[in-house]
Amino acid sequence: MIRVLLAEDVRILREALAGLLALEEDIEVVAEVGSGDVIVATAVLTRPDVAVIDIELPGMDGLSAAAELHERLPECRTLILTGVGRPGTLRRALSAHVAGFMVKDARPTELVEAIRTIARGGRVLDPQLAFAALDVQGSPLTKREAEVLRLTASGAEPPEIAARIGLSYGTVRNYLASAVTKLNARNRVDAIRIATEAGWI
């Protein structure tokens, strides 16, 4: 019997998924949660074989929860469900040691087979997401530009960034301006969005 934990914040979807899986003779849903920050604690208690996790969750996002779950309970394998497949998100998912990555509009039979494949030790990757990731060019940003942009994305202001990494305020501003230009972005916020979606920061 494959023991499954479901993590989906939209109750109707979570209950629909649980109902769908309950129809399978070899699958048992042992836990249902609606928030990312309770996934690991629930998994430790219920010991699922596979955790099916929505990427967008309150409390803690699905990928962060998957990475923590891998550390605390490595025998539980993870399948991430996403509404929008971005190349950067796929790379982040792979670095979080997820075993599967699927779009939410997959057919129910595909989800069931993905759970079985993952429980057997296999991996599942939506082909369209894989091709999208392969299509992305290498980052045009230098290491320093990426670092400054990543710190900006975390909420740090240029003076704080300058003090933290040992640069002058003017140099940090120049790196930010250069990143915005290289990414063809409208402003810093747009540059952060572009770089994050491509997996460059």
Coordinates of N, CA and C in Angstrom, one line a residue:
M1 N 0.8 -1.2 0.0 CA 0.0 0.0 0.0 C 0.9 1.3 0.0
I2 N 0.6 2.2 -0.9 CA 1.4 3.4 -1.0 C 0.7 4.5 -0.1
R3 N 1.4 4.9 0.9 CA 0.9 5.9 1.9 C 1.2 7.3 1.3
V4 N 0.1 8.2 1.2 CA 0.3 9.5 0.6 C -0.2 10.6 1.5
L5 N 0.7 11.7 1.6 CA 0.3 12.9 2.2 C -0.1 13.9 1.2
L6 N -1.2 14.6 1.3 CA -1.6 15.6 0.4 C -1.5 17.0 1.0
A7 N -0.9 17.9 0.3 CA -0.7 19.3 0.8 C -1.3 20.2 -0.3
E8 N -2.4 20.8 -0.1 CA -3.1 21.7 -1.0 C -4.0 22.6 -0.2
D9 N -3.8 23.9 -0.4 CA -4.5 24.9 0.4 C -6.0 25.1 0.0
V10 N -6.3 24.8 -1.2 CA -7.7 25.0 -1.7 C -8.5 23.7 -1.3
R11 N -9.4 23.8 -0.3 CA -10.0 22.7 0.3 C -10.7 21.8 -0.7
I12 N -11.4 22.4 -1.7 CA -12.2 21.6 -2.6 C -11.3 20.7 -3.5
L13 N -10.1 21.3 -3.8 CA -9.1 20.5 -4.6 C -8.5 19.4 -3.8
R14 N -8.2 19.8 -2.6 CA -7.6 18.8 -1.7 C -8.5 17.6 -1.5
E15 N -9.8 17.9 -1.2 CA -10.8 16.8 -1.0 C -11.0 16.0 -2.3
A16 N -11.0 16.7 -3.4 CA -11.2 16.0 -4.7 C -10.0 15.1 -5.0
L17 N -8.8 15.5 -4.7 CA -7.6 14.7 -4.9 C -7.7 13.4 -3.9
A18 N -8.1 13.7 -2.7 CA -8.2 12.6 -1.7 C -9.2 11.6 -2.2
G19 N -10.4 12.1 -2.7 CA -11.4 11.2 -3.2 C -10.9 10.4 -4.4
L20 N -10.2 11.0 -5.3 CA -9.7 10.4 -6.5 C -8.7 9.2 -6.1
L21 N -7.8 9.5 -5.2 CA -6.8 8.5 -4.7 C -7.4 7.4 -3.9
A22 N -8.5 7.7 -3.2 CA -9.2 6.7 -2.4 C -9.8 5.6 -3.3
L23 N -10.0 5.9 -4.6 CA -10.5 4.9 -5.6 C -9.5 3.8 -6.0
E24 N -8.2 4.1 -5.7 CA -7.2 3.2 -6.1 C -6.9 2.2 -4.9
E25 N -6.8 0.9 -5.3 CA -6.7 -0.1 -4.3 C -5.3 -0.1 -3.6
D26 N -4.3 0.4 -4.3 CA -2.9 0.4 -3.8 C -2.5 1.7 -3.1
I27 N -3.4 2.7 -3.0 CA -3.0 4.0 -2.5 C -3.9 4.3 -1.3
E28 N -3.3 4.8 -0.2 CA -4.0 5.3 1.0 C -3.6 6.7 1.3
V29 N -4.5 7.6 1.4 CA -4.2 9.0 1.8 C -4.2 9.0 3.4
V30 N -3.0 9.2 3.9 CA -2.8 9.1 5.4 C -2.9 10.5 6.1
A31 N -2.8 11.5 5.3 CA -2.8 12.9 5.8 C -3.2 13.9 4.8
E32 N -3.9 14.9 5.2 CA -4.3 16.1 4.3 C -4.0 17.3 5.1
V33 N -3.2 18.2 4.4 CA -2.9 19.5 5.1 C -3.1 20.7 4.1
G34 N -3.4 21.8 4.7 CA -3.7 23.0 3.8 C -2.6 24.1 3.9
S35 N -1.5 23.8 4.6 CA -0.5 24.8 4.9 C 0.9 24.2 4.8
G36 N 1.9 24.9 4.2 CA 3.2 24.4 4.1 C 4.0 24.2 5.3
D37 N 3.7 25.0 6.3 CA 4.5 24.9 7.6 C 4.1 23.7 8.5
V38 N 3.1 23.0 8.1 CA 2.8 21.8 8.9 C 3.1 20.4 8.2
I39 N 3.6 20.5 7.0 CA 3.9 19.3 6.2 C 4.9 18.4 6.9
V40 N 6.0 19.0 7.3 CA 7.1 18.1 7.9 C 6.6 17.4 9.2
A41 N 6.0 18.2 10.1 CA 5.5 17.7 11.4 C 4.5 16.6 11.1
T42 N 3.6 16.8 10.2 CA 2.5 15.8 9.8 C 3.1 14.6 9.2
A43 N 4.1 14.8 8.4 CA 4.8 13.6 7.7 C 5.6 12.8 8.8
V44 N 6.2 13.4 9.7 CA 6.9 12.7 10.8 C 6.0 11.8 11.6
L45 N 4.7 12.3 11.8 CA 3.7 11.5 12.5 C 3.1 10.4 11.7
T46 N 2.9 10.7 10.4 CA 2.1 9.7 9.6 C 2.9 8.8 8.7
R47 N 4.2 9.2 8.5 CA 5.2 8.4 7.7 C 4.6 8.0 6.3
P48 N 4.3 9.0 5.5 CA 3.9 8.7 4.1 C 5.1 8.2 3.2
D49 N 4.8 7.5 2.2 CA 5.8 7.1 1.2 C 6.0 8.2 0.2
V50 N 4.9 8.9 -0.1 CA 4.9 10.0 -1.1 C 4.1 11.2 -0.6
A51 N 4.7 12.4 -0.7 CA 4.0 13.6 -0.4 C 3.7 14.4 -1.7
V52 N 2.4 14.6 -1.9 CA 2.0 15.4 -3.1 C 1.7 16.8 -2.6
I53 N 2.6 17.7 -3.1 CA 2.6 19.1 -2.5 C 2.4 20.1 -3.6
D54 N 1.4 21.0 -3.3 CA 1.2 22.2 -4.2 C 2.3 23.1 -4.0
I55 N 2.8 23.7 -5.1 CA 3.9 24.6 -5.0 C 3.6 25.9 -4.3
E56 N 2.3 26.4 -4.4 CA 1.9 27.6 -3.7 C 1.1 27.3 -2.5
L57 N 1.7 27.5 -1.3 CA 1.0 27.2 -0.1 C 1.3 28.3 0.9
P58 N 0.3 28.6 1.8 CA 0.5 29.5 2.8 C 1.4 28.9 3.9
G59 N 2.0 29.8 4.7 CA 2.9 29.4 5.8 C 4.3 29.1 5.3
M60 N 4.5 28.2 4.4 CA 5.8 27.9 3.8 C 5.5 27.4 2.4
D61 N 6.2 27.9 1.4 CA 5.9 27.4 0.0 C 6.3 26.0 -0.2
G62 N 5.7 25.3 -1.2 CA 5.9 23.9 -1.4 C 7.3 23.4 -1.6
L63 N 8.1 24.2 -2.3 CA 9.5 23.8 -2.5 C 10.3 23.9 -1.2
S64 N 10.1 24.9 -0.4 CA 10.8 25.0 0.8 C 10.4 23.8 1.7
A65 N 9.1 23.5 1.8 CA 8.6 22.4 2.6 C 9.2 21.1 2.1
A66 N 9.3 20.9 0.7 CA 9.9 19.7 0.1 C 11.4 19.5 0.5
A67 N 12.1 20.6 0.5 CA 13.5 20.6 0.9 C 13.7 20.2 2.4
E68 N 12.9 20.8 3.2 CA 12.9 20.4 4.7 C 12.5 19.0 4.9
L69 N 11.5 18.5 4.1 CA 11.0 17.2 4.3 C 12.1 16.2 3.9
H70 N 12.8 16.5 2.8 CA 13.9 15.6 2.4 C 15.0 15.5 3.5
E71 N 15.2 16.6 4.2 CA 16.2 16.5 5.3 C 15.7 15.7 6.5
R72 N 14.5 15.9 6.8 CA 13.9 15.3 8.1 C 13.4 13.9 7.8
L73 N 12.9 13.6 6.6 CA 12.3 12.3 6.3 C 12.7 11.9 4.9
P74 N 14.0 11.6 4.6 CA 14.4 11.3 3.3 C 13.7 10.1 2.6
E75 N 13.1 9.2 3.4 CA 12.5 8.1 2.8 C 11.1 8.5 2.2
C76 N 10.6 9.6 2.5 CA 9.4 10.2 1.9 C 9.7 10.9 0.6
R77 N 9.2 10.5 -0.5 CA 9.5 11.1 -1.8 C 8.5 12.1 -2.1
T78 N 8.8 13.2 -2.8 CA 7.9 14.3 -3.1 C 7.6 14.5 -4.5
L79 N 6.3 14.8 -4.7 CA 5.7 15.1 -6.0 C 5.2 16.5 -5.9
I80 N 5.7 17.5 -6.7 CA 5.3 18.9 -6.7 C 4.3 19.1 -7.8
L81 N 3.1 19.7 -7.4 CA 2.1 20.1 -8.4 C 2.2 21.6 -8.6
T82 N 2.2 22.1 -9.8 CA 2.3 23.5 -10.1 C 1.3 24.0 -11.1
G83 N 0.8 25.2 -10.9 CA -0.2 25.7 -11.9 C 0.5 26.3 -13.1
V84 N 1.7 26.9 -12.8 CA 2.5 27.5 -13.9 C 3.9 27.0 -13.8
G85 N 4.4 26.4 -14.9 CA 5.7 25.9 -14.9 C 6.8 26.9 -15.4
R86 N 7.6 27.3 -14.5 CA 8.7 28.2 -14.8 C 10.0 27.5 -14.8
P87 N 10.9 27.7 -15.7 CA 12.2 27.0 -15.7 C 13.0 27.1 -14.4
G88 N 13.0 28.4 -13.8 CA 13.7 28.6 -12.6 C 13.1 27.8 -11.5
T89 N 11.8 27.6 -11.5 CA 11.1 26.9 -10.4 C 11.5 25.4 -10.6
L90 N 11.6 24.9 -11.8 CA 11.9 23.5 -12.0 C 13.3 23.2 -11.5
R91 N 14.3 24.1 -11.7 CA 15.6 23.9 -11.2 C 15.6 24.0 -9.7
R92 N 14.8 24.9 -9.1 CA 14.7 24.9 -7.6 C 14.2 23.6 -7.1
A93 N 13.2 23.1 -7.8 CA 12.5 21.8 -7.4 C 13.6 20.7 -7.4
L94 N 14.4 20.6 -8.4 CA 15.4 19.6 -8.5 C 16.4 19.7 -7.4
S95 N 16.8 20.9 -7.1 CA 17.8 21.1 -6.0 C 17.1 20.8 -4.6
A96 N 15.8 20.8 -4.5 CA 15.1 20.5 -3.3 C 14.9 19.0 -3.2
H97 N 15.5 18.2 -4.1 CA 15.4 16.7 -4.2 C 14.0 16.2 -4.4
V98 N 13.2 16.9 -5.1 CA 11.8 16.4 -5.4 C 12.0 15.2 -6.4
A99 N 11.1 14.3 -6.3 CA 11.1 13.1 -7.3 C 10.2 13.3 -8.5
G100 N 9.3 14.3 -8.3 CA 8.4 14.5 -9.5 C 7.9 16.0 -9.5
F101 N 7.6 16.4 -10.7 CA 7.2 17.8 -10.9 C 6.2 17.8 -12.0
M102 N 4.9 18.1 -11.7 CA 3.8 18.0 -12.7 C 3.0 19.3 -12.7
V103 N 2.4 19.6 -13.8 CA 1.4 20.7 -13.9 C 0.1 20.2 -13.4
K104 N -0.7 21.1 -12.8 CA -2.0 20.7 -12.2 C -3.0 20.3 -13.2
D105 N -2.9 20.7 -14.5 CA -3.9 20.3 -15.5 C -3.6 18.9 -16.1
A106 N -2.7 18.1 -15.5 CA -2.5 16.8 -15.9 C -3.7 15.9 -15.7
R107 N -3.9 14.9 -16.4 CA -5.0 14.0 -16.3 C -4.9 13.2 -14.9
P108 N -6.0 12.9 -14.3 CA -6.0 12.2 -13.0 C -5.2 10.9 -13.1
T109 N -5.4 10.2 -14.2 CA -4.6 8.9 -14.4 C -3.1 9.2 -14.4
E110 N -2.7 10.3 -14.9 CA -1.3 10.6 -14.9 C -0.7 10.9 -13.5
L111 N -1.6 11.5 -12.7 CA -1.2 11.8 -11.3 C -1.0 10.5 -10.6
V112 N -2.0 9.6 -10.7 CA -2.0 8.3 -10.0 C -0.7 7.5 -10.5
E113 N -0.4 7.5 -11.8 CA 0.7 6.7 -12.2 C 2.0 7.4 -11.7
A114 N 2.0 8.7 -11.6 CA 3.2 9.4 -11.1 C 3.5 9.0 -9.7
I115 N 2.4 9.0 -8.9 CA 2.6 8.5 -7.5 C 3.2 7.1 -7.4
R116 N 2.7 6.2 -8.2 CA 3.2 4.9 -8.2 C 4.6 4.8 -8.7
T117 N 5.0 5.6 -9.7 CA 6.4 5.6 -10.2 C 7.3 6.1 -9.1
I118 N 6.9 7.2 -8.5 CA 7.7 7.8 -7.4 C 7.9 6.9 -6.2
A119 N 6.8 6.2 -5.9 CA 6.8 5.2 -4.7 C 7.8 4.1 -5.1
R120 N 7.9 3.7 -6.3 CA 8.8 2.6 -6.7 C 10.3 3.1 -6.8
G121 N 10.5 4.4 -6.6 CA 11.9 4.9 -6.7 C 12.2 5.7 -8.0
G122 N 11.2 5.8 -8.9 CA 11.4 6.5 -10.1 C 11.2 8.0 -10.0
R123 N 11.4 8.7 -11.1 CA 11.2 10.1 -11.2 C 10.2 10.5 -12.2
V124 N 9.4 11.6 -12.0 CA 8.4 12.0 -13.0 C 8.6 13.5 -13.3
L125 N 8.7 13.8 -14.6 CA 8.9 15.2 -14.9 C 8.0 15.5 -16.1
D126 N 7.2 16.5 -16.0 CA 6.3 16.9 -17.1 C 7.2 17.3 -18.3
P127 N 7.0 16.7 -19.4 CA 7.9 17.0 -20.6 C 7.9 18.5 -21.0
Q128 N 6.8 19.1 -21.0 CA 6.7 20.5 -21.4 C 7.6 21.4 -20.4
L129 N 7.5 21.1 -19.1 CA 8.4 21.8 -18.2 C 9.8 21.6 -18.4
A130 N 10.2 20.3 -18.8 CA 11.6 20.0 -19.0 C 12.1 20.8 -20.3
F131 N 11.3 20.8 -21.3 CA 11.7 21.5 -22.5 C 11.8 23.0 -22.3
A132 N 10.9 23.5 -21.5 CA 11.0 25.0 -21.2 C 12.3 25.3 -20.4
A133 N 12.7 24.4 -19.5 CA 13.9 24.6 -18.8 C 15.1 24.5 -19.7
L134 N 15.1 23.6 -20.7 CA 16.2 23.5 -21.6 C 16.3 24.7 -22.6
D135 N 15.2 25.4 -22.8 CA 15.2 26.5 -23.7 C 15.8 27.8 -23.1
V136 N 15.9 27.8 -21.8 CA 16.4 29.0 -21.2 C 17.9 29.1 -21.4
Q137 N 18.3 30.3 -21.8 CA 19.8 30.6 -22.1 C 20.5 30.7 -20.7
G138 N 21.8 30.7 -20.8 CA 22.6 30.9 -19.6 C 22.4 32.4 -19.0
S139 N 22.7 32.6 -17.8 CA 22.5 33.9 -17.2 C 23.4 34.9 -17.8
P140 N 22.9 36.1 -18.1 CA 23.8 37.2 -18.6 C 24.4 38.0 -17.5
L141 N 24.0 37.6 -16.2 CA 24.5 38.4 -15.1 C 25.9 37.8 -14.6
T142 N 26.7 38.7 -14.1 CA 27.9 38.3 -13.5 C 27.6 37.8 -12.1
K143 N 28.5 37.1 -11.4 CA 28.3 36.6 -10.1 C 27.9 37.7 -9.1
R144 N 28.6 38.9 -9.2 CA 28.4 40.0 -8.4 C 27.0 40.6 -8.6
E145 N 26.6 40.7 -9.9 CA 25.3 41.3 -10.2 C 24.2 40.4 -9.7
A146 N 24.4 39.1 -9.8 CA 23.4 38.1 -9.3 C 23.3 38.2 -7.8
E147 N 24.4 38.3 -7.1 CA 24.4 38.4 -5.7 C 23.7 39.6 -5.2
V148 N 24.0 40.8 -5.8 CA 23.4 42.0 -5.4 C 21.9 42.0 -5.7
L149 N 21.5 41.4 -6.8 CA 20.0 41.3 -7.1 C 19.3 40.3 -6.2
R150 N 20.0 39.2 -5.8 CA 19.4 38.3 -4.8 C 19.2 38.9 -3.5
L151 N 20.2 39.7 -3.0 CA 20.1 40.4 -1.7 C 19.0 41.5 -1.8
T152 N 18.9 42.1 -2.9 CA 17.8 43.1 -3.1 C 16.4 42.4 -3.0
A153 N 16.3 41.2 -3.6 CA 15.1 40.4 -3.6 C 14.7 40.0 -2.2
S154 N 15.7 39.9 -1.3 CA 15.4 39.5 0.1 C 15.0 40.7 0.9
G155 N 15.0 41.9 0.3 CA 14.5 43.1 1.0 C 15.6 44.0 1.5
A156 N 16.9 43.7 1.2 CA 18.0 44.5 1.6 C 18.1 45.8 0.7
E157 N 18.4 46.9 1.3 CA 18.6 48.2 0.6 C 20.1 48.3 0.2
P158 N 20.4 49.1 -0.9 CA 21.8 49.2 -1.3 C 22.8 49.6 -0.2
P159 N 22.5 50.5 0.7 CA 23.5 50.7 1.8 C 23.8 49.5 2.6
E160 N 22.8 48.7 2.9 CA 22.9 47.4 3.7 C 23.7 46.4 2.9
I161 N 23.4 46.3 1.6 CA 24.1 45.4 0.7 C 25.6 45.7 0.7
A162 N 25.8 47.0 0.5 CA 27.2 47.5 0.4 C 28.0 47.1 1.7
A163 N 27.4 47.3 2.8 CA 28.1 47.0 4.1 C 28.3 45.5 4.2
R164 N 27.3 44.7 3.8 CA 27.3 43.3 4.0 C 28.4 42.6 3.1
I165 N 28.6 43.1 1.9 CA 29.5 42.4 1.0 C 30.8 43.2 0.7
G166 N 30.9 44.3 1.4 CA 32.2 45.1 1.4 C 32.4 45.9 0.1
L167 N 31.3 46.5 -0.4 CA 31.4 47.3 -1.6 C 31.0 48.7 -1.2
S168 N 31.3 49.7 -2.1 CA 30.7 51.0 -1.9 C 29.3 51.1 -2.3
Y169 N 28.6 52.0 -1.7 CA 27.1 52.2 -2.1 C 27.0 52.5 -3.6
G170 N 27.9 53.3 -4.2 CA 27.8 53.6 -5.6 C 28.0 52.3 -6.5
T171 N 28.9 51.4 -6.0 CA 29.2 50.2 -6.8 C 28.0 49.3 -6.8
V172 N 27.3 49.2 -5.6 CA 26.1 48.4 -5.5 C 25.0 48.9 -6.5
R173 N 24.9 50.2 -6.5 CA 23.9 50.9 -7.4 C 24.2 50.6 -8.9
N174 N 25.5 50.6 -9.2 CA 26.0 50.3 -10.5 C 25.6 48.9 -10.9
Y175 N 25.9 47.9 -10.0 CA 25.6 46.5 -10.3 C 24.0 46.4 -10.5
L176 N 23.2 47.0 -9.7 CA 21.8 46.9 -9.9 C 21.4 47.5 -11.2
A177 N 21.9 48.7 -11.6 CA 21.6 49.3 -12.9 C 22.0 48.4 -14.0
S178 N 23.2 47.8 -13.9 CA 23.7 46.9 -14.9 C 22.8 45.7 -15.1
A179 N 22.3 45.1 -14.0 CA 21.5 44.0 -14.0 C 20.1 44.3 -14.7
V180 N 19.6 45.5 -14.4 CA 18.3 45.9 -15.0 C 18.5 46.0 -16.5
T181 N 19.6 46.6 -16.9 CA 19.9 46.8 -18.4 C 20.1 45.4 -19.1
K182 N 20.9 44.6 -18.5 CA 21.2 43.3 -19.1 C 19.9 42.4 -19.3
L183 N 19.0 42.5 -18.3 CA 17.8 41.7 -18.3 C 16.6 42.4 -19.1
N184 N 16.9 43.6 -19.7 CA 15.9 44.3 -20.4 C 14.7 44.6 -19.5
A185 N 14.9 44.8 -18.2 CA 13.9 45.0 -17.3 C 13.5 46.5 -17.2
R186 N 12.2 46.7 -16.7 CA 11.7 48.1 -16.5 C 12.4 48.7 -15.3
N187 N 12.6 47.9 -14.2 CA 13.1 48.4 -13.0 C 13.7 47.2 -12.2
R188 N 14.1 47.5 -10.9 CA 14.7 46.4 -10.1 C 13.7 45.3 -9.8
V189 N 12.5 45.7 -9.6 CA 11.4 44.7 -9.3 C 11.3 43.7 -10.5
D190 N 11.2 44.3 -11.6 CA 11.1 43.5 -12.9 C 12.3 42.7 -13.1
A191 N 13.5 43.2 -12.8 CA 14.7 42.4 -13.0 C 14.7 41.2 -12.0
I192 N 14.3 41.4 -10.8 CA 14.2 40.3 -9.8 C 13.2 39.3 -10.3
R193 N 12.1 39.7 -10.9 CA 11.1 38.7 -11.4 C 11.7 37.9 -12.5
I194 N 12.3 38.6 -13.5 CA 12.9 37.9 -14.7 C 14.0 36.9 -14.2
A195 N 14.9 37.4 -13.4 CA 16.0 36.5 -12.9 C 15.5 35.3 -12.1
T196 N 14.5 35.5 -11.3 CA 13.9 34.5 -10.4 C 13.2 33.4 -11.3
E197 N 12.4 33.9 -12.3 CA 11.7 32.9 -13.1 C 12.6 32.1 -14.0
A198 N 13.8 32.7 -14.3 CA 14.8 32.0 -15.2 C 15.7 31.1 -14.3
G199 N 15.6 31.3 -13.0 CA 16.5 30.5 -12.1 C 17.9 31.0 -12.0
W200 N 18.1 32.3 -12.3 CA 19.4 32.9 -12.2 C 19.8 33.5 -10.9
I201 N 18.8 33.7 -10.0 CA 19.1 34.1 -8.6 C 18.4 33.2 -7.6

